[in-house]
CSV table of C-alpha atoms in Angstrom, one decimal:
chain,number,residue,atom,x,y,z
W,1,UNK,CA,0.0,0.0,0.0
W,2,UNK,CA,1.5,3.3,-1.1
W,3,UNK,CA,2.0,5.9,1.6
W,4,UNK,CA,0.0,9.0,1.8
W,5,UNK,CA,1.8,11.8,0.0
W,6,UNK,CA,4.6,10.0,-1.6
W,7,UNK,CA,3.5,11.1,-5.4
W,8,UNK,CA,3.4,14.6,-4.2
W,9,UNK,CA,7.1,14.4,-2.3
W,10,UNK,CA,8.3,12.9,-6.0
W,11,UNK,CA,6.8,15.7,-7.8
W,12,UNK,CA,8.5,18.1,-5.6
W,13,UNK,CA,11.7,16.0,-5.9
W,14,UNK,CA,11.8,16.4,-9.7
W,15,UNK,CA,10.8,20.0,-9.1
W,16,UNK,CA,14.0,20.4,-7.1
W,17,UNK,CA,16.3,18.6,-9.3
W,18,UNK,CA,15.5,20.8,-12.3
W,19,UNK,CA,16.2,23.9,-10.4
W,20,UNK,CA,19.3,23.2,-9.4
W,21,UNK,CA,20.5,22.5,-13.4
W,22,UNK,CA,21.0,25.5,-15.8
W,23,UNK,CA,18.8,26.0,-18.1
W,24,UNK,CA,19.6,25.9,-22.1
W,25,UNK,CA,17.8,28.1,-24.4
W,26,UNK,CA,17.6,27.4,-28.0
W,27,UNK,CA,18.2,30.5,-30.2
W,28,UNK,CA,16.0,29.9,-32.9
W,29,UNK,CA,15.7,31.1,-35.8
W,30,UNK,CA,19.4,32.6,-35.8
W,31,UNK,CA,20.5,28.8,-34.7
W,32,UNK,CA,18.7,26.1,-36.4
W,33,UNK,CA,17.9,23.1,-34.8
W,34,UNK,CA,19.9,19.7,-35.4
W,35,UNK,CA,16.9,17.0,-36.0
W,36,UNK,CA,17.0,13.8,-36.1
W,37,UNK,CA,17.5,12.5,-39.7
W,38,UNK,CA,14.3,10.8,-39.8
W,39,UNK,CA,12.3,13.8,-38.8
W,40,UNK,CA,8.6,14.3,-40.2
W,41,UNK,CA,8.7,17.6,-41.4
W,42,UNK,CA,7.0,17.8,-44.8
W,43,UNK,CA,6.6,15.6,-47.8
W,44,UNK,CA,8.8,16.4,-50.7
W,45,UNK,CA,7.2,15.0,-54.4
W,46,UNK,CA,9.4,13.8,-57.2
W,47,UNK,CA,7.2,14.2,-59.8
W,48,UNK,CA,9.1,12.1,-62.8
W,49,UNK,CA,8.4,9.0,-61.2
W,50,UNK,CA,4.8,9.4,-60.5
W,51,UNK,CA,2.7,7.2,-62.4
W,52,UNK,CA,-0.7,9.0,-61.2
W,53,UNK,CA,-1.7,5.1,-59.7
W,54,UNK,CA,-3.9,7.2,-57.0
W,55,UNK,CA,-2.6,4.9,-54.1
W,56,UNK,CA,-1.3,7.4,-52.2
W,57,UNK,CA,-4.7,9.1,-52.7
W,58,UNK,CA,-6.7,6.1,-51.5
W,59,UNK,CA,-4.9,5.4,-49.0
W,60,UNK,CA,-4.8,8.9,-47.1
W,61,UNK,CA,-7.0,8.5,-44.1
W,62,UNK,CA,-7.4,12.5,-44.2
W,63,UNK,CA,-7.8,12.8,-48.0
W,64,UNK,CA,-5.6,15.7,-47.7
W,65,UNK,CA,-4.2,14.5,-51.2
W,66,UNK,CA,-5.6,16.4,-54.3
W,67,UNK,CA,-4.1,14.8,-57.8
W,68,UNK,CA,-5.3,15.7,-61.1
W,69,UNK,CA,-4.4,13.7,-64.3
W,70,UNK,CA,-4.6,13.5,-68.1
W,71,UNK,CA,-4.2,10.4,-70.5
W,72,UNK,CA,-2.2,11.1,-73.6
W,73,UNK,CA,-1.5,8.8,-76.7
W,74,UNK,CA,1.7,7.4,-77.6
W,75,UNK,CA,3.0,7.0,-81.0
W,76,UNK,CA,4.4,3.1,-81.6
W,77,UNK,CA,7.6,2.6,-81.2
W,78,UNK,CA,8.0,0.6,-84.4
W,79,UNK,CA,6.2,0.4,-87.5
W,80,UNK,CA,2.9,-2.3,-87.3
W,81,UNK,CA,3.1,-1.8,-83.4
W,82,UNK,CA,0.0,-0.6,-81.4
W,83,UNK,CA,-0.4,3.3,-79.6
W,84,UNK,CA,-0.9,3.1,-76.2
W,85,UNK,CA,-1.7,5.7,-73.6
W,86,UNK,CA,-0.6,6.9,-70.5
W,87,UNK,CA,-1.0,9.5,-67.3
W,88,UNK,CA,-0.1,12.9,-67.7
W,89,UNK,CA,0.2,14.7,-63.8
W,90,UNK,CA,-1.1,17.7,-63.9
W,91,UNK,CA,-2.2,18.5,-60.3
W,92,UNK,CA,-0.6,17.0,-57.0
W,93,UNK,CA,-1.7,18.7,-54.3
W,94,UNK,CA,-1.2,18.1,-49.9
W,95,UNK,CA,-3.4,20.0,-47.7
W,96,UNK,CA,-1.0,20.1,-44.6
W,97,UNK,CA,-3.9,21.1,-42.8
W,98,UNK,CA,-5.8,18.1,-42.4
W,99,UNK,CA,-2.1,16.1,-43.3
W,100,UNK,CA,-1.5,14.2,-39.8
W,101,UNK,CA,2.2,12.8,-40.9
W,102,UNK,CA,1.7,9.2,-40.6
W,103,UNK,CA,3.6,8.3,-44.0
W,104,UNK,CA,1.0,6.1,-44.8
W,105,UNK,CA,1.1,8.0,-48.5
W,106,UNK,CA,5.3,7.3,-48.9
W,107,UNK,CA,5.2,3.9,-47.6
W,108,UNK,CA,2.4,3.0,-50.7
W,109,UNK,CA,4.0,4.7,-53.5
W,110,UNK,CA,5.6,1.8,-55.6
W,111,UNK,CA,7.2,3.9,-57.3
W,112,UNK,CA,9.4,5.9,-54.5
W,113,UNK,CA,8.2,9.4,-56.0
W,114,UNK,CA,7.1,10.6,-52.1
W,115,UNK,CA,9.7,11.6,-49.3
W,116,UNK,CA,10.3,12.9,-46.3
W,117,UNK,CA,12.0,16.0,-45.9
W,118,UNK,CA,12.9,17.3,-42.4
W,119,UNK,CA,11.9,21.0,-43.6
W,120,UNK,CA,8.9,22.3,-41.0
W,121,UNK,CA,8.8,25.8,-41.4
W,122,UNK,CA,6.0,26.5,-43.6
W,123,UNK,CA,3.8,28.1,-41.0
W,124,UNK,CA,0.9,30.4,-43.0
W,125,UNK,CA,-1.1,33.0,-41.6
W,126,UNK,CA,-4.3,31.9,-43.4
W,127,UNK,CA,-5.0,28.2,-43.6
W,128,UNK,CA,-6.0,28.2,-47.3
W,129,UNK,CA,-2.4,28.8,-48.2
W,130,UNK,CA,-1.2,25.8,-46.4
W,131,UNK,CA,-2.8,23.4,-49.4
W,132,UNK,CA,0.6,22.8,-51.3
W,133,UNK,CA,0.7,22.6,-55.1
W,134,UNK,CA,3.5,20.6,-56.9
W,135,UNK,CA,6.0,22.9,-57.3
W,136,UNK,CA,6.4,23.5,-53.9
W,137,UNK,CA,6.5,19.9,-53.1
W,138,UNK,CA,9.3,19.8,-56.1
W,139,UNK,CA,11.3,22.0,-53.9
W,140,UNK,CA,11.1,20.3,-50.7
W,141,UNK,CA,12.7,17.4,-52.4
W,142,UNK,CA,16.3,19.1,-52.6
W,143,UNK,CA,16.1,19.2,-48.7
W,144,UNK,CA,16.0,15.4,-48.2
W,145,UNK,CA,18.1,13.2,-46.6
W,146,UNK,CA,20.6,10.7,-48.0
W,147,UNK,CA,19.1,7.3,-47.3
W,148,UNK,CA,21.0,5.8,-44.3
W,149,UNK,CA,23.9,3.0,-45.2
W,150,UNK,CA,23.1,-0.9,-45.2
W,151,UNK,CA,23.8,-3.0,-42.4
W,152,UNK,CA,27.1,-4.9,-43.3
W,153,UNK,CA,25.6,-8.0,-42.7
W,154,UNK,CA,22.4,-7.0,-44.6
W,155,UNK,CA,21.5,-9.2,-47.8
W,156,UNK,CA,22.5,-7.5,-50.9
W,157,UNK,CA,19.6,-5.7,-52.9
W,158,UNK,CA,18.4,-8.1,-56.0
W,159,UNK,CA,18.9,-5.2,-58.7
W,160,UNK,CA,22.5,-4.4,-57.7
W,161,UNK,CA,22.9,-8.1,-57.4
W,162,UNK,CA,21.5,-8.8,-60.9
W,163,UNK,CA,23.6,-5.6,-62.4
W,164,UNK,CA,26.5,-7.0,-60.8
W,165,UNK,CA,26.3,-10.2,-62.1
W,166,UNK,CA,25.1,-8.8,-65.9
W,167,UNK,CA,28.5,-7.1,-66.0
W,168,UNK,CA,30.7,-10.1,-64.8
W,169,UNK,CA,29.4,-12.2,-67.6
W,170,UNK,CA,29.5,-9.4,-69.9
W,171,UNK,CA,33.2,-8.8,-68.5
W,172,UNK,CA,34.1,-12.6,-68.9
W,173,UNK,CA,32.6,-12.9,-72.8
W,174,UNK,CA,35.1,-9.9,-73.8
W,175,UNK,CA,37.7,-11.3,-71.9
W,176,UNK,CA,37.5,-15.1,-73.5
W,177,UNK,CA,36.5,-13.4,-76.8
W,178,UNK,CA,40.2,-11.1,-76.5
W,179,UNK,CA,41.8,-14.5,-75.8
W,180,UNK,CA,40.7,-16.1,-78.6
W,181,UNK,CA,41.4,-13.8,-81.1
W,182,UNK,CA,45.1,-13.4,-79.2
W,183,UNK,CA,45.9,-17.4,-79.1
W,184,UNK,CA,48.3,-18.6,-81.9
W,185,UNK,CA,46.9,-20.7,-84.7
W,186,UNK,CA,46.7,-24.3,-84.1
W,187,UNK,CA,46.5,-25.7,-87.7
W,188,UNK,CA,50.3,-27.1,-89.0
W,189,UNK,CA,51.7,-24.3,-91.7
W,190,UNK,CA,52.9,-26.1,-94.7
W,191,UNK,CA,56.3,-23.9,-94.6
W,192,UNK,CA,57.0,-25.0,-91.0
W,193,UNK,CA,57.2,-28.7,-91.0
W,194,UNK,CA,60.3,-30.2,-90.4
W,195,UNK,CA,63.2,-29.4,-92.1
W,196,UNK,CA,64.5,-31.6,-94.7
W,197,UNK,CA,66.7,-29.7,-97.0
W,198,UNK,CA,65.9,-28.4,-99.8
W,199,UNK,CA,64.8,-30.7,-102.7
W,200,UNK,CA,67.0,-31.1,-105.4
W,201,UNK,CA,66.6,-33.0,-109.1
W,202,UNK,CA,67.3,-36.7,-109.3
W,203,UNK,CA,70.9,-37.1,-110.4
W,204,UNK,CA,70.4,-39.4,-113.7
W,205,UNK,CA,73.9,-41.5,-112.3
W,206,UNK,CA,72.6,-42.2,-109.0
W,207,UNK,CA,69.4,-43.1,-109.5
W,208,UNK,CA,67.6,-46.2,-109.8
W,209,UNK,CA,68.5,-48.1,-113.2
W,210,UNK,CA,71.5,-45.8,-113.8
W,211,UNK,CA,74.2,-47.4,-115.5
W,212,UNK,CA,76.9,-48.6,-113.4
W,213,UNK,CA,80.8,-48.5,-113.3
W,214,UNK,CA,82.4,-49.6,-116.1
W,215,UNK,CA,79.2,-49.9,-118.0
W,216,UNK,CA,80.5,-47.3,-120.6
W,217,UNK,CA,78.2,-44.3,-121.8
W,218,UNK,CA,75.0,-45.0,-123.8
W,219,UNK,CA,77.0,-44.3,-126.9
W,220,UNK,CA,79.8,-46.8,-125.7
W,221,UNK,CA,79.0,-50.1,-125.7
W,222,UNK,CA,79.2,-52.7,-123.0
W,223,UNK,CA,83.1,-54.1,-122.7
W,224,UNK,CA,84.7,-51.2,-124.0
W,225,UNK,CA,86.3,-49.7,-127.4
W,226,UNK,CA,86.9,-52.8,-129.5
């Protein structure tokens, strides 16, 4: 059983300890603040990889999220192929009036086109002016943070994994292709065999049914001048 009065001697206890310490006062706006670099200030929009899919839209649970959209042909990209359309943006809009920062809009985007952006001074004197059009939003994206580094035991990302490996075996076909062309040629050259002098006439004395010694000439015949 707690005793009568202790909550109020811990109040005063706290109270105590905090006047005895200095205080520190914070001279903003001449000395910015050092946030933490996963602060929710605003959302920042990079608009070339927006698709207009309306997710984030959808999903707002304020629908403080105002996007407006076009569809516009595209010529084929070869002859015989077929036109096809897509999404022009031409509105995206935040009201950060209603906007109650839960991120649910960045962490839907498939397409990484929302972040945040630890910039929070946007304070407006009339609340109307606080609905953001895209060119602000575009602004706000120059402000955000690097992404933090990978754990070193972390798994390494499939699409640098797949680059990688695309330019190892692109790397080992030129290098085996340089090889080959480089290697001497294996077939036997005609003028390199093995050397066997040069070859010379038969000698009409020394070959085979050549008259012998003491045989006489053809125009002597056998045994001598009579």
């Amino acid at each position: 059983m707690p005793i009568p009065g202790s909550g109020l001697a811990k109040g005063l206890a706290v109270t105590l300890r905090t006047m005895t310490k200095r205080s520190h006062t914070a001279q903003y706006p001449e000395v910015q603040p050092e946030l933490p670099p996963r602060s929710r200030g605003v959302i920042g929009l990079f608009e070339e990889n927006c698709t207009v899919c309306m997710l984030c839209a959808r999903e707002c649970p304020d629908w403080c999220i105002y996007i407006d959209s076009h569809k516009e042909t595209v010529p084929a990209a070869a002859p015989g192929g077929r036109e096809r359309s897509r999404n022009v943006l031409d509105r995206f809009a935040i009201d950060f009036s209603l906007c109650m920062y839960c991120g649910i809009c960045i962490e839907v985007c498939p397409f990484d086109a929302l972040f945040w952006s630890p910039e929070f001074e946007y304070a407006e004197t009339d609340i109307h002016e606080l609905t953001h059009e895209r060119d602000k939003l575009r602004e706000w994206m120059w402000t955000v943070p690097a992404p933090p580094a990978l754990d070193p035991a972390a798994e390494e990302p499939k699409e640098i994994a797949a680059a990688r490996k695309a330019v190892e075996k692109a790397e080992a076909a030129a290098a085996a292709q340089a090889a080959a062309a480089a290697a001497p040629a294996t077939e036997a050259d005609p003028g390199t065999g093995p050397a066997t002098g040069p070859a010379t006439e038969a000698d009409p004395g020394t070959g085979p049914g050549a008259p012998g010694p003491g045989s006489g000439t053809p125009d002597t015949p056998a045994g001598g001048p009579a």
